[in-house]
Amino acid sequence: MFLSLLLSGFLTLVELNCENLFDYTHDEGKDDTEFLPEATRCWTPHRYWRKLDAVGRSIVSCSEDGIPDLVALVEIENDNVLHDLTRRSLLRGAGYEYLMTQSDDPRGIDVALLYSPFSFSPVCYETLTVATPAGMRPTRDILYVQGSLRSGDTLHVFVVHAPSKYDGARTTRNYRLQVAGTLLAAIGEIRNHSPHAAILVAGDLNEKPEEPMLRELCRGGLYDLTVGAKGSHGAKATYRYQGDWEAIDHILVSDALFYRHAGTHVNDQPFLLENDEKYGGVKPRRTYIGPRYHGGYSDHLPLVSRFWFE
């Protein structure tokens, strides 16, 4: 059994976009057919179990001593995947429990929070649905979890996966701002009851720090720990697109956590990277390149934050 870092006075949080962590069976009513054995991607059981172990190895590598206490996961298909990840993969000895959303996202994509029960005890949780603008597809729900730490502190965690720029950055901008508004409204309710609450937001927000959604969240009293976060093996952010590193994965906190912040970095262990033959440098070693199976880990690198608690 792994030991939690919180036993030594630190809380470690990991945020990771898993790059389409689907199982290999069809979910009724969801557009997941590309991730079936007979589909063009040939998503076989072997590839699925290999992917689960890859995600597990990514998570474990984020901590030098034990396992991360909390893991915010993005692009998770369903409960079956999380059960297999926590009970039947490389992570099976870690003792993780989990909570997740059940969104109306057309592909069945959801977000989840893994937590070590040695570090964090959930008190309550809910999913926050973001209203869908006319002409747009439903996006992922926001996961909210309130829990207690071993230190006795109460922690409020939100896991978010904002709409992508697939239909155009300008077209989807207001949708992401709507996600920010939903999130800030929920945070406002928490602050009405506890003005100095420890609040943490983690996820793939599909915007860089200088873009509108992030500016709105920071105006709402959150601190973006992602600014300037980089790795030690060449990664300047968590995601690379056409040779440019982009900080689109974020960890944001309230002031109560900002003053307990002990550092944030990108986990760019060499096994998570490969050479970028076209643009130079390195890039995340992803599972698919277009429709072609590549056998890597994810197109995003893990983002890691540590906080100090007495």
Short mmCIF file of N, CA and C in Angstrom, two decimals, residues 86-232:
data_model
loop_
_atom_site.label_atom_id
_atom_site.label_comp_id
_atom_site.label_asym_id
_atom_site.label_seq_id
_atom_site.Cartn_x
_atom_site.Cartn_y
_atom_site.Cartn_z
N THR A 86 -8.64 2.25 -11.02
CA THR A 86 -8.32 2.25 -9.59
C THR A 86 -8.24 0.85 -8.98
N ARG A 87 -8.85 -0.14 -9.63
CA ARG A 87 -8.92 -1.48 -9.04
C ARG A 87 -8.17 -2.56 -9.83
N ARG A 88 -7.89 -2.31 -11.12
CA ARG A 88 -7.35 -3.40 -11.95
C ARG A 88 -6.12 -2.99 -12.76
N SER A 89 -5.65 -1.78 -12.58
CA SER A 89 -4.49 -1.31 -13.34
C SER A 89 -3.27 -1.22 -12.42
N LEU A 90 -2.25 -0.54 -12.92
CA LEU A 90 -1.05 -0.30 -12.13
C LEU A 90 -1.35 0.41 -10.81
N LEU A 91 -2.48 1.15 -10.76
CA LEU A 91 -2.86 1.89 -9.55
C LEU A 91 -3.61 1.06 -8.52
N ARG A 92 -3.79 -0.21 -8.77
CA ARG A 92 -4.68 -1.00 -7.90
C ARG A 92 -4.22 -1.05 -6.44
N GLY A 93 -2.92 -0.87 -6.18
CA GLY A 93 -2.45 -0.89 -4.81
C GLY A 93 -2.46 0.46 -4.13
N ALA A 94 -2.88 1.50 -4.85
CA ALA A 94 -2.81 2.85 -4.29
C ALA A 94 -3.95 3.15 -3.33
N GLY A 95 -5.06 2.43 -3.45
CA GLY A 95 -6.19 2.65 -2.55
C GLY A 95 -7.06 3.83 -2.91
N TYR A 96 -6.94 4.35 -4.13
CA TYR A 96 -7.73 5.50 -4.54
C TYR A 96 -9.23 5.19 -4.58
N GLU A 97 -10.02 6.16 -4.12
CA GLU A 97 -11.45 6.19 -4.37
C GLU A 97 -11.71 7.30 -5.38
N TYR A 98 -12.93 7.39 -5.89
CA TYR A 98 -13.17 8.41 -6.92
C TYR A 98 -14.62 8.88 -6.92
N LEU A 99 -14.80 10.08 -7.46
CA LEU A 99 -16.10 10.66 -7.74
C LEU A 99 -16.05 11.21 -9.16
N MET A 100 -17.17 11.17 -9.88
CA MET A 100 -17.15 11.63 -11.27
C MET A 100 -18.50 12.20 -11.66
N THR A 101 -18.53 12.88 -12.79
CA THR A 101 -19.77 13.43 -13.35
C THR A 101 -20.40 12.43 -14.30
N GLN A 102 -21.66 12.70 -14.66
CA GLN A 102 -22.37 11.94 -15.70
C GLN A 102 -23.01 12.99 -16.61
N SER A 103 -22.23 13.53 -17.51
CA SER A 103 -22.64 14.69 -18.30
C SER A 103 -23.44 14.31 -19.54
N ASP A 104 -24.01 15.33 -20.17
CA ASP A 104 -24.71 15.15 -21.44
C ASP A 104 -23.79 15.36 -22.64
N ASP A 105 -22.49 15.42 -22.40
CA ASP A 105 -21.55 15.53 -23.50
C ASP A 105 -21.84 14.44 -24.53
N PRO A 106 -21.96 14.79 -25.81
CA PRO A 106 -22.37 13.80 -26.82
C PRO A 106 -21.47 12.57 -26.91
N ARG A 107 -20.18 12.75 -26.65
CA ARG A 107 -19.25 11.62 -26.75
C ARG A 107 -19.17 10.83 -25.44
N GLY A 108 -19.82 11.33 -24.39
CA GLY A 108 -19.77 10.64 -23.11
C GLY A 108 -18.56 11.00 -22.27
N ILE A 109 -17.90 12.10 -22.60
CA ILE A 109 -16.70 12.51 -21.86
C ILE A 109 -17.09 13.16 -20.54
N ASP A 110 -16.38 12.80 -19.47
CA ASP A 110 -16.64 13.32 -18.14
C ASP A 110 -15.35 13.70 -17.44
N VAL A 111 -15.49 14.26 -16.23
CA VAL A 111 -14.35 14.58 -15.38
C VAL A 111 -14.49 13.80 -14.08
N ALA A 112 -13.36 13.65 -13.38
CA ALA A 112 -13.38 12.85 -12.16
C ALA A 112 -12.33 13.36 -11.18
N LEU A 113 -12.51 12.99 -9.92
CA LEU A 113 -11.53 13.27 -8.88
C LEU A 113 -11.16 11.95 -8.21
N LEU A 114 -9.89 11.57 -8.31
CA LEU A 114 -9.36 10.48 -7.50
C LEU A 114 -8.87 11.07 -6.19
N TYR A 115 -9.10 10.37 -5.10
CA TYR A 115 -8.61 10.86 -3.81
C TYR A 115 -8.13 9.69 -2.96
N SER A 116 -7.08 9.96 -2.21
CA SER A 116 -6.60 8.99 -1.24
C SER A 116 -7.39 9.16 0.05
N PRO A 117 -8.09 8.14 0.51
CA PRO A 117 -8.86 8.28 1.75
C PRO A 117 -7.98 8.51 2.97
N PHE A 118 -6.68 8.30 2.86
CA PHE A 118 -5.77 8.62 3.96
C PHE A 118 -5.59 10.13 4.09
N SER A 119 -5.88 10.87 3.01
CA SER A 119 -5.63 12.30 2.98
C SER A 119 -6.89 13.14 2.98
N PHE A 120 -7.93 12.64 2.31
CA PHE A 120 -9.10 13.46 2.00
C PHE A 120 -10.37 12.63 2.18
N SER A 121 -11.30 13.20 2.93
CA SER A 121 -12.58 12.51 3.18
C SER A 121 -13.72 13.37 2.65
N PRO A 122 -14.37 12.97 1.55
CA PRO A 122 -15.47 13.76 1.02
C PRO A 122 -16.62 13.88 2.01
N VAL A 123 -17.18 15.07 2.10
CA VAL A 123 -18.36 15.32 2.93
C VAL A 123 -19.61 15.38 2.07
N CYS A 124 -19.49 16.03 0.90
CA CYS A 124 -20.60 16.09 -0.04
C CYS A 124 -20.05 16.39 -1.43
N TYR A 125 -20.84 16.11 -2.45
CA TYR A 125 -20.43 16.47 -3.81
C TYR A 125 -21.66 16.66 -4.67
N GLU A 126 -21.48 17.38 -5.77
CA GLU A 126 -22.54 17.58 -6.74
C GLU A 126 -21.95 17.91 -8.09
N THR A 127 -22.77 17.82 -9.12
CA THR A 127 -22.34 18.22 -10.44
C THR A 127 -23.08 19.49 -10.84
N LEU A 128 -22.36 20.41 -11.45
CA LEU A 128 -22.91 21.68 -11.89
C LEU A 128 -23.04 21.66 -13.40
N THR A 129 -24.25 21.78 -13.89
CA THR A 129 -24.50 21.75 -15.33
C THR A 129 -24.42 23.15 -15.90
N VAL A 130 -23.70 23.27 -17.00
CA VAL A 130 -23.55 24.55 -17.69
C VAL A 130 -24.60 24.63 -18.79
N ALA A 131 -25.40 25.72 -18.79
CA ALA A 131 -26.44 25.88 -19.79
C ALA A 131 -25.82 25.89 -21.19
N THR A 132 -26.48 25.21 -22.14
CA THR A 132 -25.97 25.08 -23.50
C THR A 132 -26.50 26.21 -24.38
N PRO A 133 -25.62 27.04 -24.94
CA PRO A 133 -26.07 28.10 -25.84
C PRO A 133 -26.71 27.52 -27.10
N ALA A 134 -27.57 28.29 -27.73
CA ALA A 134 -28.23 27.86 -28.96
C ALA A 134 -27.19 27.51 -30.02
N GLY A 135 -27.39 26.36 -30.65
CA GLY A 135 -26.50 25.93 -31.71
C GLY A 135 -25.24 25.24 -31.26
N MET A 136 -25.04 25.08 -29.95
CA MET A 136 -23.83 24.44 -29.43
C MET A 136 -24.18 23.08 -28.84
N ARG A 137 -23.18 22.25 -28.69
CA ARG A 137 -23.35 20.93 -28.08
C ARG A 137 -23.20 21.04 -26.57
N PRO A 138 -23.88 20.19 -25.80
CA PRO A 138 -23.69 20.20 -24.34
C PRO A 138 -22.22 19.97 -23.98
N THR A 139 -21.76 20.67 -22.98
CA THR A 139 -20.38 20.48 -22.53
C THR A 139 -20.36 19.64 -21.26
N ARG A 140 -19.16 19.40 -20.76
CA ARG A 140 -19.03 18.59 -19.56
C ARG A 140 -19.54 19.32 -18.32
N ASP A 141 -20.18 18.60 -17.41
CA ASP A 141 -20.55 19.17 -16.12
C ASP A 141 -19.28 19.47 -15.32
N ILE A 142 -19.43 20.38 -14.37
CA ILE A 142 -18.36 20.67 -13.41
C ILE A 142 -18.57 19.79 -12.18
N LEU A 143 -17.53 19.13 -11.73
CA LEU A 143 -17.60 18.32 -10.51
C LEU A 143 -17.19 19.17 -9.31
N TYR A 144 -18.03 19.20 -8.28
CA TYR A 144 -17.72 19.91 -7.04
C TYR A 144 -17.68 18.91 -5.90
N VAL A 145 -16.60 18.93 -5.12
CA VAL A 145 -16.45 18.04 -3.96
C VAL A 145 -15.98 18.86 -2.77
N GLN A 146 -16.69 18.73 -1.67
CA GLN A 146 -16.24 19.31 -0.40
C GLN A 146 -15.75 18.18 0.48
N GLY A 147 -14.58 18.36 1.09
CA GLY A 147 -14.05 17.30 1.93
C GLY A 147 -13.17 17.83 3.04
N SER A 148 -12.78 16.91 3.91
CA SER A 148 -11.92 17.24 5.05
C SER A 148 -10.55 16.61 4.86
N LEU A 149 -9.51 17.38 5.21
CA LEU A 149 -8.14 16.89 5.17
C LEU A 149 -7.74 16.34 6.53
N ARG A 150 -6.65 15.59 6.57
CA ARG A 150 -6.16 15.05 7.83
C ARG A 150 -5.80 16.15 8.81
N SER A 151 -5.46 17.32 8.28
CA SER A 151 -5.11 18.46 9.13
C SER A 151 -6.33 19.05 9.82
N GLY A 152 -7.53 18.63 9.39
CA GLY A 152 -8.76 19.21 9.93
C GLY A 152 -9.33 20.31 9.07
N ASP A 153 -8.58 20.77 8.07
CA ASP A 153 -9.05 21.82 7.17
C ASP A 153 -10.12 21.29 6.23
N THR A 154 -11.02 22.18 5.84
CA THR A 154 -12.02 21.86 4.82
C THR A 154 -11.52 22.35 3.47
N LEU A 155 -11.64 21.50 2.45
CA LEU A 155 -11.18 21.83 1.11
C LEU A 155 -12.34 21.69 0.12
N HIS A 156 -12.50 22.70 -0.73
CA HIS A 156 -13.52 22.69 -1.77
C HIS A 156 -12.82 22.52 -3.12
N VAL A 157 -13.17 21.47 -3.85
CA VAL A 157 -12.49 21.14 -5.10
C VAL A 157 -13.48 21.18 -6.26
N PHE A 158 -13.11 21.84 -7.34
CA PHE A 158 -13.88 21.84 -8.58
C PHE A 158 -13.00 21.27 -9.69
N VAL A 159 -13.55 20.33 -10.46
CA VAL A 159 -12.85 19.77 -11.62
C VAL A 159 -13.62 20.19 -12.87
N VAL A 160 -12.91 20.79 -13.83
CA VAL A 160 -13.55 21.45 -14.96
C VAL A 160 -12.91 21.01 -16.27
N HIS A 161 -13.73 20.83 -17.30
CA HIS A 161 -13.25 20.64 -18.67
C HIS A 161 -14.07 21.56 -19.56
N ALA A 162 -13.53 22.72 -19.86
CA ALA A 162 -14.25 23.73 -20.63
C ALA A 162 -14.33 23.35 -22.10
N PRO A 163 -15.29 23.91 -22.84
CA PRO A 163 -15.42 23.61 -24.28
C PRO A 163 -14.14 23.96 -25.03
N SER A 164 -13.81 23.13 -25.99
CA SER A 164 -12.60 23.35 -26.77
C SER A 164 -12.82 24.43 -27.83
N LYS A 165 -11.76 24.75 -28.56
CA LYS A 165 -11.83 25.73 -29.64
C LYS A 165 -12.05 25.06 -31.00
N TYR A 166 -12.54 23.84 -30.96
CA TYR A 166 -12.69 23.05 -32.19
C TYR A 166 -13.55 23.78 -33.22
N ASP A 167 -14.60 24.44 -32.78
CA ASP A 167 -15.48 25.19 -33.69
C ASP A 167 -15.03 26.64 -33.89
N GLY A 168 -13.82 26.96 -33.43
CA GLY A 168 -13.28 28.31 -33.58
C GLY A 168 -13.18 29.00 -32.23
N ALA A 169 -12.04 29.65 -31.97
CA ALA A 169 -11.81 30.30 -30.69
C ALA A 169 -12.84 31.39 -30.41
N ARG A 170 -13.14 32.20 -31.41
CA ARG A 170 -14.08 33.29 -31.21
C ARG A 170 -15.51 32.75 -31.01
N THR A 171 -15.88 31.73 -31.78
CA THR A 171 -17.22 31.16 -31.69
C THR A 171 -17.50 30.56 -30.32
N THR A 172 -16.49 29.93 -29.74
CA THR A 172 -16.68 29.19 -28.47
C THR A 172 -16.30 30.00 -27.24
N ARG A 173 -15.80 31.21 -27.42
CA ARG A 173 -15.31 32.02 -26.30
C ARG A 173 -16.41 32.25 -25.26
N ASN A 174 -17.59 32.65 -25.71
CA ASN A 174 -18.68 32.94 -24.77
C ASN A 174 -19.14 31.70 -24.02
N TYR A 175 -18.99 30.53 -24.65
CA TYR A 175 -19.35 29.28 -23.97
C TYR A 175 -18.40 29.05 -22.78
N ARG A 176 -17.13 29.28 -23.01
CA ARG A 176 -16.17 29.12 -21.92
C ARG A 176 -16.40 30.17 -20.83
N LEU A 177 -16.77 31.38 -21.23
CA LEU A 177 -17.11 32.39 -20.24
C LEU A 177 -18.34 31.99 -19.43
N GLN A 178 -19.25 31.27 -20.06
CA GLN A 178 -20.43 30.77 -19.34
C GLN A 178 -20.03 29.72 -18.31
N VAL A 179 -19.05 28.89 -18.66
CA VAL A 179 -18.50 27.94 -17.68
C VAL A 179 -17.90 28.70 -16.50
N ALA A 180 -17.14 29.77 -16.81
CA ALA A 180 -16.55 30.58 -15.74
C ALA A 180 -17.62 31.18 -14.85
N GLY A 181 -18.70 31.66 -15.45
CA GLY A 181 -19.78 32.25 -14.67
C GLY A 181 -20.44 31.24 -13.76
N THR A 182 -20.67 30.01 -14.26
CA THR A 182 -21.25 28.95 -13.43
C THR A 182 -20.34 28.61 -12.26
N LEU A 183 -19.05 28.54 -12.55
CA LEU A 183 -18.08 28.22 -11.51
C LEU A 183 -18.00 29.32 -10.46
N LEU A 184 -17.93 30.57 -10.90
CA LEU A 184 -17.82 31.68 -9.95
C LEU A 184 -19.08 31.85 -9.11
N ALA A 185 -20.25 31.52 -9.68
CA ALA A 185 -21.49 31.58 -8.90
C ALA A 185 -21.44 30.56 -7.76
N ALA A 186 -20.95 29.36 -8.04
CA ALA A 186 -20.84 28.33 -7.00
C ALA A 186 -19.81 28.74 -5.95
N ILE A 187 -18.70 29.32 -6.38
CA ILE A 187 -17.68 29.77 -5.44
C ILE A 187 -18.23 30.90 -4.57
N GLY A 188 -19.03 31.77 -5.18
CA GLY A 188 -19.64 32.85 -4.41
C GLY A 188 -20.52 32.34 -3.29
N GLU A 189 -21.26 31.26 -3.55
CA GLU A 189 -22.11 30.68 -2.50
C GLU A 189 -21.26 30.14 -1.36
N ILE A 190 -20.14 29.51 -1.69
CA ILE A 190 -19.25 29.00 -0.65
C ILE A 190 -18.71 30.15 0.19
N ARG A 191 -18.30 31.23 -0.47
CA ARG A 191 -17.72 32.36 0.25
C ARG A 191 -18.76 33.10 1.09
N ASN A 192 -20.03 33.03 0.71
CA ASN A 192 -21.08 33.63 1.53
C ASN A 192 -21.13 32.98 2.91
N HIS A 193 -20.84 31.68 2.97
CA HIS A 193 -20.87 30.95 4.23
C HIS A 193 -19.50 30.93 4.90
N SER A 194 -18.44 30.96 4.07
CA SER A 194 -17.08 30.87 4.61
C SER A 194 -16.16 31.76 3.78
N PRO A 195 -16.03 33.03 4.15
CA PRO A 195 -15.28 34.00 3.33
C PRO A 195 -13.84 33.61 3.05
N HIS A 196 -13.23 32.85 3.94
CA HIS A 196 -11.83 32.48 3.76
C HIS A 196 -11.67 30.99 3.42
N ALA A 197 -12.64 30.45 2.70
CA ALA A 197 -12.62 29.03 2.35
C ALA A 197 -11.42 28.69 1.47
N ALA A 198 -10.91 27.47 1.66
CA ALA A 198 -9.84 26.94 0.81
C ALA A 198 -10.50 26.30 -0.42
N ILE A 199 -10.34 26.96 -1.56
CA ILE A 199 -11.02 26.55 -2.80
C ILE A 199 -9.97 26.26 -3.86
N LEU A 200 -10.18 25.17 -4.58
CA LEU A 200 -9.23 24.73 -5.59
C LEU A 200 -10.00 24.38 -6.87
N VAL A 201 -9.54 24.88 -8.00
CA VAL A 201 -10.13 24.59 -9.31
C VAL A 201 -9.05 23.97 -10.18
N ALA A 202 -9.34 22.82 -10.79
CA ALA A 202 -8.35 22.16 -11.63
C ALA A 202 -9.02 21.59 -12.87
N GLY A 203 -8.32 21.67 -13.99
CA GLY A 203 -8.86 21.07 -15.20
C GLY A 203 -8.28 21.65 -16.47
N ASP A 204 -8.77 21.14 -17.58
CA ASP A 204 -8.40 21.64 -18.91
C ASP A 204 -9.41 22.73 -19.27
N LEU A 205 -8.97 23.97 -19.26
CA LEU A 205 -9.86 25.09 -19.51
C LEU A 205 -9.80 25.56 -20.97
N ASN A 206 -8.92 24.93 -21.75
CA ASN A 206 -8.82 25.23 -23.18
C ASN A 206 -8.55 26.70 -23.49
N GLU A 207 -7.93 27.39 -22.55
CA GLU A 207 -7.47 28.76 -22.76
C GLU A 207 -6.16 28.97 -22.04
N LYS A 208 -5.36 29.87 -22.58
CA LYS A 208 -4.10 30.25 -21.95
C LYS A 208 -4.35 31.33 -20.89
N PRO A 209 -3.39 31.58 -20.01
CA PRO A 209 -3.61 32.51 -18.89
C PRO A 209 -4.08 33.89 -19.29
N GLU A 210 -3.68 34.36 -20.46
CA GLU A 210 -4.04 35.73 -20.87
C GLU A 210 -5.39 35.82 -21.57
N GLU A 211 -6.08 34.71 -21.74
CA GLU A 211 -7.34 34.71 -22.49
C GLU A 211 -8.54 34.99 -21.57
N PRO A 212 -9.72 35.28 -22.18
CA PRO A 212 -10.86 35.84 -21.42
C PRO A 212 -11.34 35.00 -20.24
N MET A 213 -11.48 33.68 -20.39
CA MET A 213 -12.00 32.88 -19.29
C MET A 213 -11.09 32.94 -18.08
N LEU A 214 -9.78 32.85 -18.32
CA LEU A 214 -8.83 32.89 -17.20
C LEU A 214 -8.81 34.26 -16.55
N ARG A 215 -8.90 35.31 -17.35
CA ARG A 215 -8.95 36.66 -16.79
C ARG A 215 -10.19 36.83 -15.92
N GLU A 216 -11.31 36.27 -16.36
CA GLU A 216 -12.56 36.37 -15.59
C GLU A 216 -12.44 35.63 -14.26
N LEU A 217 -11.84 34.45 -14.27
CA LEU A 217 -11.68 33.69 -13.04
C LEU A 217 -10.75 34.40 -12.06
N CYS A 218 -9.71 35.01 -12.58
CA CYS A 218 -8.78 35.74 -11.69
C CYS A 218 -9.42 37.01 -11.15
N ARG A 219 -10.25 37.66 -11.97
CA ARG A 219 -10.99 38.82 -11.46
C ARG A 219 -11.97 38.40 -10.37
N GLY A 220 -12.39 37.13 -10.41
CA GLY A 220 -13.29 36.61 -9.39
C GLY A 220 -12.60 36.18 -8.11
N GLY A 221 -11.31 36.50 -7.99
CA GLY A 221 -10.61 36.23 -6.73
C GLY A 221 -9.81 34.95 -6.68
N LEU A 222 -9.53 34.34 -7.84
CA LEU A 222 -8.72 33.13 -7.87
C LEU A 222 -7.32 33.46 -8.38
N TYR A 223 -6.35 32.68 -7.92
CA TYR A 223 -4.97 32.83 -8.34
C TYR A 223 -4.60 31.65 -9.24
N ASP A 224 -4.07 31.95 -10.43
CA ASP A 224 -3.70 30.90 -11.37
C ASP A 224 -2.26 30.46 -11.10
N LEU A 225 -2.10 29.25 -10.59
CA LEU A 225 -0.77 28.74 -10.27
C LEU A 225 -0.03 28.23 -11.50
N THR A 226 -0.73 28.19 -12.64
CA THR A 226 -0.17 27.65 -13.87
C THR A 226 0.83 28.60 -14.52
N VAL A 227 0.69 29.88 -14.28
CA VAL A 227 1.54 30.88 -14.94
C VAL A 227 3.01 30.60 -14.62
N GLY A 228 3.78 30.35 -15.66
CA GLY A 228 5.20 30.10 -15.48
C GLY A 228 5.56 28.67 -15.13
N ALA A 229 4.57 27.80 -14.94
CA ALA A 229 4.88 26.40 -14.59
C ALA A 229 5.49 25.69 -15.80
N LYS A 230 6.58 24.99 -15.56
CA LYS A 230 7.23 24.25 -16.64
C LYS A 230 7.87 22.99 -16.07
N GLY A 231 8.39 22.18 -16.96
CA GLY A 231 9.04 20.95 -16.55
C GLY A 231 10.54 21.10 -16.47
N SER A 232 11.20 19.99 -16.18
CA SER A 232 12.67 20.01 -16.05
C SER A 232 13.36 19.28 -17.19
#
